[in-house]
Coordinates of C-alpha atoms in Angstrom, one line a residue:
M1 CA 56.3 -7.2 -29.6
D2 CA 56.3 -8.4 -26.0
Q3 CA 55.7 -12.2 -25.8
A4 CA 53.4 -11.7 -22.8
E5 CA 51.0 -9.6 -24.9
T6 CA 47.5 -11.2 -24.9
L7 CA 45.6 -12.2 -28.0
T8 CA 43.0 -9.5 -27.2
E9 CA 45.7 -6.8 -27.1
R10 CA 47.3 -8.0 -30.4
K11 CA 43.9 -7.9 -32.2
I12 CA 43.1 -4.4 -30.9
L13 CA 46.6 -3.2 -31.7
F14 CA 46.5 -4.3 -35.3
M15 CA 42.7 -3.7 -35.7
E16 CA 42.2 -7.3 -36.9
K17 CA 38.8 -9.0 -36.9
I18 CA 38.3 -11.7 -34.3
T19 CA 37.7 -15.1 -35.8
M20 CA 36.3 -18.4 -34.5
K21 CA 39.9 -19.7 -34.6
D22 CA 40.9 -16.9 -32.2
I23 CA 38.2 -17.9 -29.8
A24 CA 39.2 -21.6 -30.1
D25 CA 42.9 -20.8 -29.5
A26 CA 42.0 -18.7 -26.5
L27 CA 40.1 -21.6 -24.9
N28 CA 42.5 -24.3 -26.3
I29 CA 39.7 -26.0 -28.1
S30 CA 39.0 -26.8 -31.8
R31 CA 37.5 -24.3 -34.2
V32 CA 34.8 -27.0 -35.0
T33 CA 33.7 -26.9 -31.4
V34 CA 33.3 -23.2 -31.5
S35 CA 31.3 -23.5 -34.7
K36 CA 29.0 -26.1 -33.2
A37 CA 28.3 -23.8 -30.2
F38 CA 27.5 -20.9 -32.5
N39 CA 25.2 -23.0 -34.6
N40 CA 23.5 -24.7 -31.6
Q41 CA 24.6 -28.1 -32.8
S42 CA 25.0 -31.2 -30.6
G43 CA 28.3 -32.3 -29.1
V44 CA 28.9 -29.2 -27.0
S45 CA 27.9 -29.1 -23.3
D46 CA 25.9 -26.2 -21.9
S47 CA 28.7 -25.1 -19.7
L48 CA 31.2 -25.1 -22.6
R49 CA 28.8 -23.3 -24.8
E50 CA 28.4 -20.6 -22.2
L51 CA 32.2 -20.4 -21.8
I52 CA 32.6 -20.0 -25.6
F53 CA 29.9 -17.2 -25.7
A54 CA 31.6 -15.4 -22.8
K55 CA 35.0 -15.5 -24.5
A56 CA 33.5 -14.4 -27.8
K57 CA 32.0 -11.3 -26.1
E58 CA 35.3 -10.6 -24.2
L59 CA 37.3 -10.7 -27.5
G60 CA 34.8 -8.6 -29.3
Y61 CA 33.6 -11.2 -31.8
A62 CA 31.4 -9.3 -34.3
K63 CA 29.0 -12.1 -35.3
L64 CA 27.6 -13.3 -31.9
P65 CA 24.6 -15.7 -32.3
Y66 CA 21.3 -14.6 -30.8
Q67 CA 21.7 -17.1 -28.0
A68 CA 24.7 -15.2 -26.8
L69 CA 23.0 -11.9 -27.0
E70 CA 20.0 -12.9 -25.0
Q71 CA 20.0 -11.8 -21.4
P72 CA 18.9 -14.4 -18.8
Q73 CA 15.5 -13.4 -17.5
E74 CA 15.2 -12.8 -13.8
E75 CA 12.7 -15.2 -12.2
Q76 CA 9.4 -13.4 -11.7
R77 CA 7.9 -13.4 -8.3
T78 CA 4.3 -13.0 -7.2
I79 CA 2.9 -11.0 -4.3
S80 CA -0.6 -11.5 -3.1
L81 CA -2.7 -8.4 -2.4
V82 CA -5.3 -9.5 0.1
V83 CA -8.3 -7.2 0.1
S84 CA -11.9 -7.0 1.0
R85 CA -14.7 -5.0 -0.5
P86 CA -14.0 -5.4 -4.3
D87 CA -16.0 -2.2 -4.9
S88 CA -13.2 -0.3 -3.2
A89 CA -13.3 3.5 -3.1
L90 CA -10.9 5.7 -5.0
F91 CA -8.7 5.9 -1.8
W92 CA -7.9 2.2 -2.0
T93 CA -7.6 1.9 -5.8
N94 CA -5.1 4.7 -5.9
I95 CA -2.9 2.8 -3.3
I96 CA -3.2 -0.5 -5.2
H97 CA -2.4 1.1 -8.6
R98 CA 0.8 2.7 -7.4
M99 CA 1.8 -0.5 -5.5
A100 CA 1.4 -2.5 -8.7
Q101 CA 3.5 0.0 -10.6
E102 CA 6.3 -0.1 -8.1
L103 CA 6.4 -3.9 -7.9
A104 CA 6.5 -4.2 -11.7
N105 CA 9.8 -2.3 -11.6
Y106 CA 11.2 -5.2 -9.6
N107 CA 9.7 -7.9 -11.9
V108 CA 7.1 -8.8 -9.3
N109 CA 3.5 -9.5 -10.1
L110 CA 0.7 -8.3 -7.9
L111 CA -2.1 -10.9 -7.6
Y112 CA -5.5 -9.6 -6.4
T113 CA -6.8 -12.0 -3.7
Y114 CA -10.3 -11.3 -2.5
V115 CA -11.6 -12.2 1.0
P116 CA -15.1 -11.3 2.3
S117 CA -15.8 -8.4 4.6
V118 CA -17.3 -10.7 7.3
Y119 CA -16.1 -14.1 8.3
T120 CA -18.5 -17.1 8.1
K121 CA -18.0 -20.7 9.1
S122 CA -17.8 -21.8 5.5
F123 CA -14.9 -19.4 4.8
S124 CA -11.4 -20.7 4.2
L125 CA -8.4 -18.9 2.9
P126 CA -7.9 -18.9 -0.9
S127 CA -5.7 -21.8 -2.0
V128 CA -3.2 -19.3 -3.6
L129 CA -2.2 -18.3 -0.1
L130 CA -1.6 -21.8 1.0
N131 CA 0.0 -23.7 -1.9
G132 CA 3.3 -21.8 -2.1
S133 CA 2.5 -20.0 -5.3
V134 CA 3.0 -16.5 -3.8
D135 CA 6.2 -15.0 -2.2
G136 CA 4.6 -12.5 0.2
V137 CA 1.3 -10.8 1.2
I138 CA 0.2 -7.2 1.5
I139 CA -3.1 -6.8 3.4
L140 CA -5.3 -3.8 3.2
N141 CA -9.0 -2.9 3.9
V142 CA -9.4 -6.2 5.7
Y143 CA -11.0 -5.5 9.1
D144 CA -12.7 -8.8 10.2
A145 CA -10.9 -10.2 13.3
E146 CA -11.2 -13.9 12.3
I147 CA -10.0 -13.4 8.7
L148 CA -7.1 -11.1 9.8
S149 CA -6.1 -13.8 12.3
M150 CA -6.0 -16.5 9.6
V151 CA -3.9 -14.3 7.3
N152 CA -1.7 -13.3 10.2
D153 CA -0.8 -17.0 10.8
L154 CA 0.4 -17.5 7.2
P155 CA 4.2 -18.4 7.1
L156 CA 4.9 -15.7 4.5
P157 CA 6.4 -12.2 4.6
K158 CA 3.6 -9.8 5.3
V159 CA 2.9 -6.1 5.4
F160 CA -0.4 -4.8 6.8
L161 CA -1.9 -1.4 6.1
D162 CA -3.9 -0.7 9.2
T163 CA -5.3 -3.3 11.5
I164 CA -8.1 -3.7 14.1
P165 CA -7.7 -2.4 17.7
S166 CA -7.9 -5.9 19.1
L167 CA -5.0 -7.1 16.9
T168 CA -2.1 -4.7 17.6
D169 CA 1.3 -4.4 16.1
T170 CA 2.8 -6.6 18.9
Q171 CA 0.5 -9.5 17.8
L172 CA 1.0 -9.2 14.1
N173 CA 3.4 -11.5 12.4
G174 CA 4.5 -8.9 9.9
D175 CA 5.2 -5.2 9.4
L176 CA 2.4 -2.6 10.1
T177 CA 1.9 0.7 8.3
L178 CA -0.5 3.2 9.8
I179 CA -1.7 6.5 8.6
E180 CA -0.9 8.8 11.5
G181 CA -4.2 9.9 13.1
F182 CA -3.7 10.9 16.7
R183 CA -1.7 14.0 16.3
T184 CA -3.3 14.9 12.9
E185 CA -6.9 14.7 14.3
A186 CA -5.8 16.6 17.4
R187 CA -4.5 19.4 15.2
I188 CA -7.8 19.4 13.2
T189 CA -9.8 19.6 16.4
D190 CA -7.6 22.4 17.6
L191 CA -8.3 24.4 14.4
L192 CA -12.0 24.1 15.1
I193 CA -11.5 25.3 18.7
Q194 CA -9.3 28.2 17.5
N195 CA -12.2 29.2 15.2
G196 CA -14.5 29.4 18.2
H197 CA -16.1 26.0 18.4
T198 CA -16.5 24.5 21.9
E199 CA -19.4 22.0 21.3
I200 CA -17.7 19.4 19.0
G201 CA -18.8 15.8 18.3
F202 CA -17.0 12.9 16.8
L203 CA -18.5 10.5 14.2
G204 CA -16.9 7.2 13.2
D205 CA -16.7 3.5 14.2
I206 CA -13.6 3.4 16.5
D207 CA -13.6 -0.4 16.8
Y208 CA -13.5 -0.8 13.0
A209 CA -9.9 0.1 12.5
M210 CA -6.9 1.2 14.5
T211 CA -6.7 4.4 12.4
N212 CA -10.3 5.3 13.4
K213 CA -9.5 4.7 17.0
E214 CA -6.3 6.8 16.9
R215 CA -8.3 9.7 15.3
Y216 CA -10.9 9.5 18.1
L217 CA -8.2 9.5 20.8
G218 CA -6.5 12.5 19.1
Y219 CA -9.9 14.4 19.2
C220 CA -10.4 13.5 22.8
D221 CA -6.9 14.5 23.7
C222 CA -7.3 18.0 22.2
M223 CA -10.7 18.5 23.8
N224 CA -9.3 17.5 27.2
R225 CA -6.3 19.9 26.8
H226 CA -8.7 22.7 26.1
E227 CA -10.8 21.6 29.1
L228 CA -13.8 21.0 26.8
I229 CA -16.3 18.2 27.5
V230 CA -16.6 15.3 25.1
R231 CA -20.3 14.8 25.1
S232 CA -21.5 11.3 24.4
E233 CA -24.7 12.6 22.9
Y234 CA -22.6 14.3 20.2
C235 CA -20.6 11.2 19.4
L236 CA -21.3 8.1 17.3
T237 CA -18.4 5.8 17.9
G238 CA -20.0 2.3 18.2
R239 CA -19.9 -0.5 15.7
I240 CA -21.3 0.4 12.3
D241 CA -21.6 -2.0 9.4
I242 CA -19.5 -0.7 6.5
F243 CA -22.5 -1.0 4.2
S244 CA -24.9 0.7 6.6
Y245 CA -23.1 3.9 7.4
D246 CA -25.7 6.2 5.8
K247 CA -28.6 4.5 7.6
K248 CA -26.8 4.5 11.0
L249 CA -25.7 8.1 10.7
Y250 CA -29.1 9.3 9.5
T251 CA -30.8 7.6 12.5
F252 CA -28.3 9.2 14.9
L253 CA -28.8 12.6 13.4
D254 CA -32.6 12.2 13.4
E255 CA -32.5 11.6 17.1
L256 CA -30.3 14.5 18.1
K257 CA -32.1 16.9 20.4
N258 CA -29.3 19.4 20.4
W259 CA -26.6 19.9 17.8
P260 CA -22.9 20.7 18.3
S261 CA -21.5 23.5 16.3
A262 CA -19.0 21.0 14.6
F263 CA -18.5 17.3 13.9
V264 CA -15.0 15.8 13.6
C265 CA -15.6 12.9 11.1
A266 CA -13.3 9.9 11.0
S267 CA -13.2 10.1 7.2
D268 CA -14.4 12.1 4.2
Y269 CA -16.6 9.1 3.6
V270 CA -18.4 9.7 6.9
A271 CA -18.5 13.5 6.4
N272 CA -20.2 13.0 3.0
F273 CA -23.2 11.3 4.6
V274 CA -23.5 13.9 7.3
Q275 CA -23.4 16.7 4.7
A276 CA -26.0 15.0 2.6
Y277 CA -28.3 14.7 5.6
M278 CA -27.8 18.4 6.5
D279 CA -28.5 19.4 2.9
N280 CA -31.7 17.4 2.7
N281 CA -32.9 18.3 6.2
P282 CA -32.0 22.0 6.8
H283 CA -35.0 22.4 9.2
R284 CA -33.2 20.0 11.6
L285 CA -30.3 22.3 12.1
P286 CA -30.7 25.0 14.8
H287 CA -27.5 26.6 13.6
P288 CA -24.7 26.1 11.0
V289 CA -22.6 23.0 11.6
T290 CA -19.0 22.7 10.5
L291 CA -17.6 19.3 9.4
T292 CA -14.1 18.0 9.1
G293 CA -12.9 14.8 7.4
F294 CA -9.9 12.7 6.7
D295 CA -8.3 11.1 3.6
N296 CA -9.0 13.8 1.0
T297 CA -9.8 11.4 -1.9
G298 CA -11.8 14.1 -3.7
E299 CA -14.5 11.6 -4.8
Y300 CA -17.2 12.9 -2.4
I301 CA -18.1 16.1 -4.2
N302 CA -20.4 17.4 -1.6
V303 CA -17.5 17.9 0.8
A304 CA -14.5 17.9 -1.5
G305 CA -12.7 21.3 -1.1
R306 CA -15.3 22.5 1.4
I307 CA -14.1 21.0 4.7
I308 CA -10.9 20.7 6.7
T309 CA -9.4 17.3 6.0
A310 CA -6.2 15.3 6.1
N311 CA -4.5 14.7 2.8
V312 CA -3.2 11.1 2.7
P313 CA -0.6 10.6 -0.1
T314 CA -2.1 7.4 -1.5
G315 CA 0.4 7.1 -4.4
L316 CA 3.4 7.3 -2.1
L317 CA 1.7 5.1 0.4
G318 CA 1.3 2.4 -2.3
K319 CA 4.9 2.7 -3.2
R320 CA 5.9 2.5 0.5
L321 CA 3.9 -0.7 1.0
A322 CA 5.5 -2.3 -2.0
L323 CA 9.1 -1.5 -1.0
Q324 CA 8.4 -2.6 2.6
L325 CA 7.2 -6.0 1.4
L326 CA 10.3 -6.4 -0.8
F327 CA 12.5 -5.5 2.2
R328 CA 10.7 -8.0 4.4
S329 CA 11.1 -10.7 1.8
E330 CA 14.8 -10.1 1.5
H331 CA 15.3 -9.7 5.3
P332 CA 12.9 -12.0 7.1
E333 CA 15.1 -12.0 10.2
A334 CA 15.0 -8.2 10.6
P335 CA 12.9 -6.8 13.5
Q336 CA 9.3 -6.1 12.7
E337 CA 8.5 -2.5 11.8
L338 CA 5.7 -0.2 12.8
T339 CA 5.6 2.8 10.3
F340 CA 3.5 5.9 10.6
V341 CA 2.7 7.8 7.4
K342 CA 1.9 11.4 8.3
P343 CA -0.7 13.2 6.3
S344 CA -0.9 17.0 5.7
I345 CA -3.9 19.1 6.7
I346 CA -5.9 20.9 4.1
I347 CA -7.7 24.0 5.4
P348 CA -10.3 25.7 3.2
H349 CA -12.2 28.8 4.3
I350 CA -13.8 27.9 7.6
K351 CA -17.3 29.2 8.1
D352 CA -18.2 30.4 11.6

């Protein structure tokens, strides 16, 4: 037998069992030291114990102690999800659920961190965002300028889903993901025009979120391209408190002297209030009125499946946000990213 043949090769060749002595000989240490390591006794340093375990695995020792079989656990990280409106709609909860699932695959906890919808002088950021206990932040459905600014100043990796028109992507200290609205809403408006509508209004607070504003601009662009007038009396685009949408919309509709043949609504949430008003006040409608929406959450049953809407893939959006935050955490020096997630358009039967 070749003198250069290793101990491992000899043992495999003759199908002999590996013993503690073989491990000791391979490391040029005593058998007693190997025994102490395997029995977790004193007198063996941590580094030597790890070396003995590694050699035992390499040689195929059959009776490895549980300490050697244990896999070192990866240090668990925590990401803060900064959200407002704890009574979030299904649209938001679907995103959050998928985000948590994806982060769990990477041994990352998702910590729910609540901030109020409206800033007050007594407000300060939760301590969890300031004491170094989280490794990054994902921000969604937060639309107060002051609170967003405070979060934006945090020295942490950040990913925003949407923002406010006054705080653009160039001002954000983090990545921004937007649901594409300009082209999508333009296409939705175009579908109405192709179906014979020329008097079309728009409903939705365009100062509330960048996505709302982009949808309004897409609507205006399509109307202008078709040389149709955007009539201010058919549009409700000013500031609307998120908890007062129904009251504001009902007041607007009550005061309409003439009605358009269609309303482009900034979301299914808005469309559901308009549909409820029309169902409860049929005498106010001089003619049938077509509605469109955006988001397609399916939770507003009076419009679900009945109106043109944009289908936002909330599950994939949650996964995308999680992966973007992981990337930003690992590559803080990378250029900031602006990402558009393009929804598809759902077209049910359109009534003339």
